[in-house]
Amino acid sequence: METAAGSPDVEKRIAVASLLFAGGMLALIAYAALRLGISVPGCVTNVKPFAAGELIQVAPGRYEAHVVSKMWTFKPDLLKVPKGSVVDFYLTSSDVVHGFYIDGTDVNLTAIPNAVNYAQARFDKPGKYQVICHEFCGSGHHDMVGFIEVTP
Ligand code: CUA
């Protein structure tokens, strides 16, 4: 004698219920996205000021540098500030993990996708400071440099 759990009829009903459940969930996702405008959180690099990377003057002698690391460059790759400036660095990555070491300073950060790391530096000596990626990030790693130009 066949048991109820093993009958093809019960299996068919379970299969139909599973498909209805999955279809219902897809319909709810579509409703949330299309009618309610709900979406999953975007990347940090999709929003300003990280969309392109920016140097913003917030006060005389005070700057915020929003830097995006990307294979194999920093955006922006040249920051120009006058001597005596204090710069707050906010750093992220739009692809893989990169390094951010400013030669001649204490600034040594890691650029991590979807995270923002911070350091502050004061530039009292005019000149061109090199920014170096110190995390191996692929075939262009050795060319990944940026500059901070401190004008007199
Ligand atoms: Cu970026 Cu190494």
JSON list of C-alpha atoms and ligand atoms in Angstrom, two decimals:
[
{"chain": "A", "resi": 1, "resn": "MET", "atom": "CA", "xyz": [0.00, 0.00, 0.00]},
{"chain": "A", "resi": 2, "resn": "GLU", "atom": "CA", "xyz": [1.31, 3.47, -0.95]},
{"chain": "A", "resi": 3, "resn": "THR", "atom": "CA", "xyz": [1.84, 6.06, 1.83]},
{"chain": "A", "resi": 4, "resn": "ALA", "atom": "CA", "xyz": [0.50, 9.60, 1.42]},
{"chain": "A", "resi": 5, "resn": "ALA", "atom": "CA", "xyz": [3.97, 11.20, 1.61]},
{"chain": "A", "resi": 6, "resn": "GLY", "atom": "CA", "xyz": [5.26, 9.11, -1.26]},
{"chain": "A", "resi": 7, "resn": "SER", "atom": "CA", "xyz": [2.33, 9.53, -3.61]},
{"chain": "A", "resi": 8, "resn": "PRO", "atom": "CA", "xyz": [2.93, 11.46, -6.85]},
{"chain": "A", "resi": 9, "resn": "ASP", "atom": "CA", "xyz": [-0.06, 13.61, -6.06]},
{"chain": "A", "resi": 10, "resn": "VAL", "atom": "CA", "xyz": [1.52, 14.99, -2.86]},
{"chain": "A", "resi": 11, "resn": "GLU", "atom": "CA", "xyz": [4.84, 15.58, -4.62]},
{"chain": "A", "resi": 12, "resn": "LYS", "atom": "CA", "xyz": [3.08, 17.48, -7.38]},
{"chain": "A", "resi": 13, "resn": "ARG", "atom": "CA", "xyz": [1.28, 19.67, -4.84]},
{"chain": "A", "resi": 14, "resn": "ILE", "atom": "CA", "xyz": [4.57, 20.40, -3.02]},
{"chain": "A", "resi": 15, "resn": "ALA", "atom": "CA", "xyz": [6.25, 21.29, -6.31]},
{"chain": "A", "resi": 16, "resn": "VAL", "atom": "CA", "xyz": [3.40, 23.63, -7.24]},
{"chain": "A", "resi": 17, "resn": "ALA", "atom": "CA", "xyz": [3.46, 25.24, -3.77]},
{"chain": "A", "resi": 18, "resn": "SER", "atom": "CA", "xyz": [7.26, 25.79, -4.05]},
{"chain": "A", "resi": 19, "resn": "LEU", "atom": "CA", "xyz": [6.90, 27.42, -7.45]},
{"chain": "A", "resi": 20, "resn": "LEU", "atom": "CA", "xyz": [4.07, 29.63, -6.19]},
{"chain": "A", "resi": 21, "resn": "PHE", "atom": "CA", "xyz": [6.17, 30.65, -3.20]},
{"chain": "A", "resi": 22, "resn": "ALA", "atom": "CA", "xyz": [9.20, 31.48, -5.36]},
{"chain": "A", "resi": 23, "resn": "GLY", "atom": "CA", "xyz": [7.00, 33.36, -7.82]},
{"chain": "A", "resi": 24, "resn": "GLY", "atom": "CA", "xyz": [5.39, 35.28, -4.96]},
{"chain": "A", "resi": 25, "resn": "MET", "atom": "CA", "xyz": [8.81, 36.30, -3.61]},
{"chain": "A", "resi": 26, "resn": "LEU", "atom": "CA", "xyz": [9.93, 37.48, -7.06]},
{"chain": "A", "resi": 27, "resn": "ALA", "atom": "CA", "xyz": [6.72, 39.46, -7.38]},
{"chain": "A", "resi": 28, "resn": "LEU", "atom": "CA", "xyz": [7.37, 41.11, -3.99]},
{"chain": "A", "resi": 29, "resn": "ILE", "atom": "CA", "xyz": [10.95, 42.00, -5.03]},
{"chain": "A", "resi": 30, "resn": "ALA", "atom": "CA", "xyz": [9.64, 43.48, -8.29]},
{"chain": "A", "resi": 31, "resn": "TYR", "atom": "CA", "xyz": [6.97, 45.41, -6.35]},
{"chain": "A", "resi": 32, "resn": "ALA", "atom": "CA", "xyz": [9.56, 46.77, -3.88]},
{"chain": "A", "resi": 33, "resn": "ALA", "atom": "CA", "xyz": [11.93, 47.83, -6.66]},
{"chain": "A", "resi": 34, "resn": "LEU", "atom": "CA", "xyz": [9.42, 49.22, -9.16]},
{"chain": "A", "resi": 35, "resn": "ARG", "atom": "CA", "xyz": [6.59, 50.62, -7.03]},
{"chain": "A", "resi": 36, "resn": "LEU", "atom": "CA", "xyz": [8.24, 51.42, -3.69]},
{"chain": "A", "resi": 37, "resn": "GLY", "atom": "CA", "xyz": [11.64, 52.45, -5.11]},
{"chain": "A", "resi": 38, "resn": "ILE", "atom": "CA", "xyz": [13.56, 50.26, -2.67]},
{"chain": "A", "resi": 39, "resn": "SER", "atom": "CA", "xyz": [16.98, 49.01, -3.78]},
{"chain": "A", "resi": 40, "resn": "VAL", "atom": "CA", "xyz": [20.02, 47.39, -2.21]},
{"chain": "A", "resi": 41, "resn": "PRO", "atom": "CA", "xyz": [22.68, 49.80, -0.90]},
{"chain": "A", "resi": 42, "resn": "GLY", "atom": "CA", "xyz": [25.06, 51.04, -3.58]},
{"chain": "A", "resi": 43, "resn": "CYS", "atom": "CA", "xyz": [28.83, 51.28, -3.47]},
{"chain": "A", "resi": 44, "resn": "VAL", "atom": "CA", "xyz": [30.55, 54.16, -1.73]},
{"chain": "A", "resi": 45, "resn": "THR", "atom": "CA", "xyz": [32.03, 55.08, -5.11]},
{"chain": "A", "resi": 46, "resn": "ASN", "atom": "CA", "xyz": [28.55, 55.66, -6.55]},
{"chain": "A", "resi": 47, "resn": "VAL", "atom": "CA", "xyz": [27.99, 58.77, -4.44]},
{"chain": "A", "resi": 48, "resn": "LYS", "atom": "CA", "xyz": [29.61, 62.19, -4.21]},
{"chain": "A", "resi": 49, "resn": "PRO", "atom": "CA", "xyz": [32.34, 63.09, -3.36]},
{"chain": "A", "resi": 50, "resn": "PHE", "atom": "CA", "xyz": [33.65, 59.60, -4.08]},
{"chain": "A", "resi": 51, "resn": "ALA", "atom": "CA", "xyz": [32.03, 59.32, -7.50]},
{"chain": "A", "resi": 52, "resn": "ALA", "atom": "CA", "xyz": [35.15, 60.78, -9.09]},
{"chain": "A", "resi": 53, "resn": "GLY", "atom": "CA", "xyz": [37.42, 61.73, -6.19]},
{"chain": "A", "resi": 54, "resn": "GLU", "atom": "CA", "xyz": [37.71, 65.36, -5.15]},
{"chain": "A", "resi": 55, "resn": "LEU", "atom": "CA", "xyz": [39.86, 67.84, -3.29]},
{"chain": "A", "resi": 56, "resn": "ILE", "atom": "CA", "xyz": [37.63, 70.23, -1.37]},
{"chain": "A", "resi": 57, "resn": "GLN", "atom": "CA", "xyz": [38.81, 73.35, 0.42]},
{"chain": "A", "resi": 58, "resn": "VAL", "atom": "CA", "xyz": [36.82, 73.58, 3.64]},
{"chain": "A", "resi": 59, "resn": "ALA", "atom": "CA", "xyz": [38.59, 76.63, 5.13]},
{"chain": "A", "resi": 60, "resn": "PRO", "atom": "CA", "xyz": [41.73, 78.66, 4.48]},
{"chain": "A", "resi": 61, "resn": "GLY", "atom": "CA", "xyz": [44.58, 76.14, 4.73]},
{"chain": "A", "resi": 62, "resn": "ARG", "atom": "CA", "xyz": [42.19, 73.22, 5.36]},
{"chain": "A", "resi": 63, "resn": "TYR", "atom": "CA", "xyz": [41.35, 70.62, 2.75]},
{"chain": "A", "resi": 64, "resn": "GLU", "atom": "CA", "xyz": [39.45, 67.36, 2.44]},
{"chain": "A", "resi": 65, "resn": "ALA", "atom": "CA", "xyz": [40.84, 64.92, -0.10]},
{"chain": "A", "resi": 66, "resn": "HIS", "atom": "CA", "xyz": [38.36, 62.26, -1.17]},
{"chain": "A", "resi": 67, "resn": "VAL", "atom": "CA", "xyz": [40.51, 59.76, -2.99]},
{"chain": "A", "resi": 68, "resn": "VAL", "atom": "CA", "xyz": [39.35, 56.73, -4.95]},
{"chain": "A", "resi": 69, "resn": "SER", "atom": "CA", "xyz": [41.89, 54.02, -5.67]},
{"chain": "A", "resi": 70, "resn": "LYS", "atom": "CA", "xyz": [41.37, 52.09, -8.85]},
{"chain": "A", "resi": 71, "resn": "MET", "atom": "CA", "xyz": [43.52, 49.74, -10.90]},
{"chain": "A", "resi": 72, "resn": "TRP", "atom": "CA", "xyz": [46.07, 51.37, -11.34]},
{"chain": "A", "resi": 73, "resn": "THR", "atom": "CA", "xyz": [45.62, 54.96, -10.40]},
{"chain": "A", "resi": 74, "resn": "PHE", "atom": "CA", "xyz": [44.43, 57.30, -7.70]},
{"chain": "A", "resi": 75, "resn": "LYS", "atom": "CA", "xyz": [41.57, 59.68, -8.46]},
{"chain": "A", "resi": 76, "resn": "PRO", "atom": "CA", "xyz": [42.57, 62.48, -8.27]},
{"chain": "A", "resi": 77, "resn": "ASP", "atom": "CA", "xyz": [46.20, 61.57, -8.99]},
{"chain": "A", "resi": 78, "resn": "LEU", "atom": "CA", "xyz": [47.49, 65.10, -8.33]},
{"chain": "A", "resi": 79, "resn": "LEU", "atom": "CA", "xyz": [46.45, 67.13, -5.32]},
{"chain": "A", "resi": 80, "resn": "LYS", "atom": "CA", "xyz": [47.69, 70.72, -5.19]},
{"chain": "A", "resi": 81, "resn": "VAL", "atom": "CA", "xyz": [47.72, 72.53, -1.84]},
{"chain": "A", "resi": 82, "resn": "PRO", "atom": "CA", "xyz": [49.64, 75.54, -0.53]},
{"chain": "A", "resi": 83, "resn": "LYS", "atom": "CA", "xyz": [52.41, 75.21, 2.05]},
{"chain": "A", "resi": 84, "resn": "GLY", "atom": "CA", "xyz": [51.15, 74.87, 5.63]},
{"chain": "A", "resi": 85, "resn": "SER", "atom": "CA", "xyz": [47.90, 73.15, 4.61]},
{"chain": "A", "resi": 86, "resn": "VAL", "atom": "CA", "xyz": [46.24, 70.50, 6.72]},
{"chain": "A", "resi": 87, "resn": "VAL", "atom": "CA", "xyz": [44.63, 67.80, 4.62]},
{"chain": "A", "resi": 88, "resn": "ASP", "atom": "CA", "xyz": [42.08, 65.24, 5.79]},
{"chain": "A", "resi": 89, "resn": "PHE", "atom": "CA", "xyz": [42.36, 62.18, 3.58]},
{"chain": "A", "resi": 90, "resn": "TYR", "atom": "CA", "xyz": [39.30, 59.99, 3.04]},
{"chain": "A", "resi": 91, "resn": "LEU", "atom": "CA", "xyz": [40.26, 56.96, 1.04]},
{"chain": "A", "resi": 92, "resn": "THR", "atom": "CA", "xyz": [38.33, 54.16, -0.62]},
{"chain": "A", "resi": 93, "resn": "SER", "atom": "CA", "xyz": [38.69, 51.75, -3.52]},
{"chain": "A", "resi": 94, "resn": "SER", "atom": "CA", "xyz": [36.38, 50.99, -6.42]},
{"chain": "A", "resi": 95, "resn": "ASP", "atom": "CA", "xyz": [37.83, 47.56, -7.15]},
{"chain": "A", "resi": 96, "resn": "VAL", "atom": "CA", "xyz": [40.44, 45.68, -5.11]},
{"chain": "A", "resi": 97, "resn": "VAL", "atom": "CA", "xyz": [42.55, 46.47, -2.04]},
{"chain": "A", "resi": 98, "resn": "HIS", "atom": "CA", "xyz": [45.22, 49.12, -2.66]},
{"chain": "A", "resi": 99, "resn": "GLY", "atom": "CA", "xyz": [47.77, 50.91, -0.52]},
{"chain": "A", "resi": 100, "resn": "PHE", "atom": "CA", "xyz": [48.15, 54.65, 0.01]},
{"chain": "A", "resi": 101, "resn": "TYR", "atom": "CA", "xyz": [51.49, 55.72, 1.40]},
{"chain": "A", "resi": 102, "resn": "ILE", "atom": "CA", "xyz": [52.54, 59.37, 1.12]},
{"chain": "A", "resi": 103, "resn": "ASP", "atom": "CA", "xyz": [56.30, 59.47, 0.97]},
{"chain": "A", "resi": 104, "resn": "GLY", "atom": "CA", "xyz": [57.82, 61.74, 3.59]},
{"chain": "A", "resi": 105, "resn": "THR", "atom": "CA", "xyz": [54.73, 61.69, 5.86]},
{"chain": "A", "resi": 106, "resn": "ASP", "atom": "CA", "xyz": [53.13, 59.39, 8.43]},
{"chain": "A", "resi": 107, "resn": "VAL", "atom": "CA", "xyz": [50.15, 58.72, 6.14]},
{"chain": "A", "resi": 108, "resn": "ASN", "atom": "CA", "xyz": [49.92, 55.03, 5.37]},
{"chain": "A", "resi": 109, "resn": "LEU", "atom": "CA", "xyz": [46.44, 53.73, 4.62]},
{"chain": "A", "resi": 110, "resn": "THR", "atom": "CA", "xyz": [44.78, 50.77, 2.98]},
{"chain": "A", "resi": 111, "resn": "ALA", "atom": "CA", "xyz": [42.09, 51.43, 0.39]},
{"chain": "A", "resi": 112, "resn": "ILE", "atom": "CA", "xyz": [39.29, 48.92, 0.86]},
{"chain": "A", "resi": 113, "resn": "PRO", "atom": "CA", "xyz": [36.22, 48.60, -1.39]},
{"chain": "A", "resi": 114, "resn": "ASN", "atom": "CA", "xyz": [33.07, 49.93, 0.29]},
{"chain": "A", "resi": 115, "resn": "ALA", "atom": "CA", "xyz": [34.98, 51.25, 3.29]},
{"chain": "A", "resi": 116, "resn": "VAL", "atom": "CA", "xyz": [36.48, 54.67, 3.96]},
{"chain": "A", "resi": 117, "resn": "ASN", "atom": "CA", "xyz": [39.79, 55.05, 5.76]},
{"chain": "A", "resi": 118, "resn": "TYR", "atom": "CA", "xyz": [41.05, 58.30, 7.20]},
{"chain": "A", "resi": 119, "resn": "ALA", "atom": "CA", "xyz": [44.29, 60.08, 7.98]},
{"chain": "A", "resi": 120, "resn": "GLN", "atom": "CA", "xyz": [45.36, 63.67, 8.43]},
{"chain": "A", "resi": 121, "resn": "ALA", "atom": "CA", "xyz": [48.60, 65.29, 7.35]},
{"chain": "A", "resi": 122, "resn": "ARG", "atom": "CA", "xyz": [50.11, 68.76, 7.51]},
{"chain": "A", "resi": 123, "resn": "PHE", "atom": "CA", "xyz": [52.34, 69.86, 4.65]},
{"chain": "A", "resi": 124, "resn": "ASP", "atom": "CA", "xyz": [54.85, 72.46, 5.81]},
{"chain": "A", "resi": 125, "resn": "LYS", "atom": "CA", "xyz": [57.57, 71.78, 3.24]},
{"chain": "A", "resi": 126, "resn": "PRO", "atom": "CA", "xyz": [56.92, 72.74, -0.39]},
{"chain": "A", "resi": 127, "resn": "GLY", "atom": "CA", "xyz": [57.60, 70.11, -3.01]},
{"chain": "A", "resi": 128, "resn": "LYS", "atom": "CA", "xyz": [56.14, 67.12, -4.74]},
{"chain": "A", "resi": 129, "resn": "TYR", "atom": "CA", "xyz": [55.21, 64.20, -2.49]},
{"chain": "A", "resi": 130, "resn": "GLN", "atom": "CA", "xyz": [54.79, 60.83, -4.11]},
{"chain": "A", "resi": 131, "resn": "VAL", "atom": "CA", "xyz": [51.85, 58.60, -3.20]},
{"chain": "A", "resi": 132, "resn": "ILE", "atom": "CA", "xyz": [52.63, 54.92, -3.55]},
{"chain": "A", "resi": 133, "resn": "CYS", "atom": "CA", "xyz": [50.37, 51.86, -3.66]},
{"chain": "A", "resi": 134, "resn": "HIS", "atom": "CA", "xyz": [51.93, 49.32, -1.31]},
{"chain": "A", "resi": 135, "resn": "GLU", "atom": "CA", "xyz": [49.42, 46.48, -1.68]},
{"chain": "A", "resi": 136, "resn": "PHE", "atom": "CA", "xyz": [49.96, 44.18, -4.63]},
{"chain": "A", "resi": 137, "resn": "CYS", "atom": "CA", "xyz": [46.95, 44.85, -6.83]},
{"chain": "A", "resi": 138, "resn": "GLY", "atom": "CA", "xyz": [47.72, 43.30, -10.19]},
{"chain": "A", "resi": 139, "resn": "SER", "atom": "CA", "xyz": [49.89, 43.77, -13.24]},
{"chain": "A", "resi": 140, "resn": "GLY", "atom": "CA", "xyz": [49.96, 47.59, -13.03]},
{"chain": "A", "resi": 141, "resn": "HIS", "atom": "CA", "xyz": [50.77, 47.73, -9.32]},
{"chain": "A", "resi": 142, "resn": "HIS", "atom": "CA", "xyz": [54.32, 49.01, -9.82]},
{"chain": "A", "resi": 143, "resn": "ASP", "atom": "CA", "xyz": [53.01, 51.97, -11.87]},
{"chain": "A", "resi": 144, "resn": "MET", "atom": "CA", "xyz": [50.34, 52.99, -9.38]},
{"chain": "A", "resi": 145, "resn": "VAL", "atom": "CA", "xyz": [51.48, 56.37, -8.10]},
{"chain": "A", "resi": 146, "resn": "GLY", "atom": "CA", "xyz": [49.96, 59.73, -7.34]},
{"chain": "A", "resi": 147, "resn": "PHE", "atom": "CA", "xyz": [51.32, 63.11, -6.31]},
{"chain": "A", "resi": 148, "resn": "ILE", "atom": "CA", "xyz": [50.68, 65.81, -3.79]},
{"chain": "A", "resi": 149, "resn": "GLU", "atom": "CA", "xyz": [52.15, 69.12, -4.87]},
{"chain": "A", "resi": 150, "resn": "VAL", "atom": "CA", "xyz": [52.75, 71.56, -2.06]},
{"chain": "A", "resi": 151, "resn": "THR", "atom": "CA", "xyz": [53.22, 75.05, -3.48]},
{"chain": "A", "resi": 152, "resn": "PRO", "atom": "CA", "xyz": [55.36, 77.66, -1.71]},
{"chain": "B", "resi": 1, "resn": "CUA", "atom": "CU1", "xyz": [47.17, 49.46, -6.23]},
{"chain": "B", "resi": 1, "resn": "CUA", "atom": "CU2", "xyz": [49.08, 48.15, -5.87]}
]
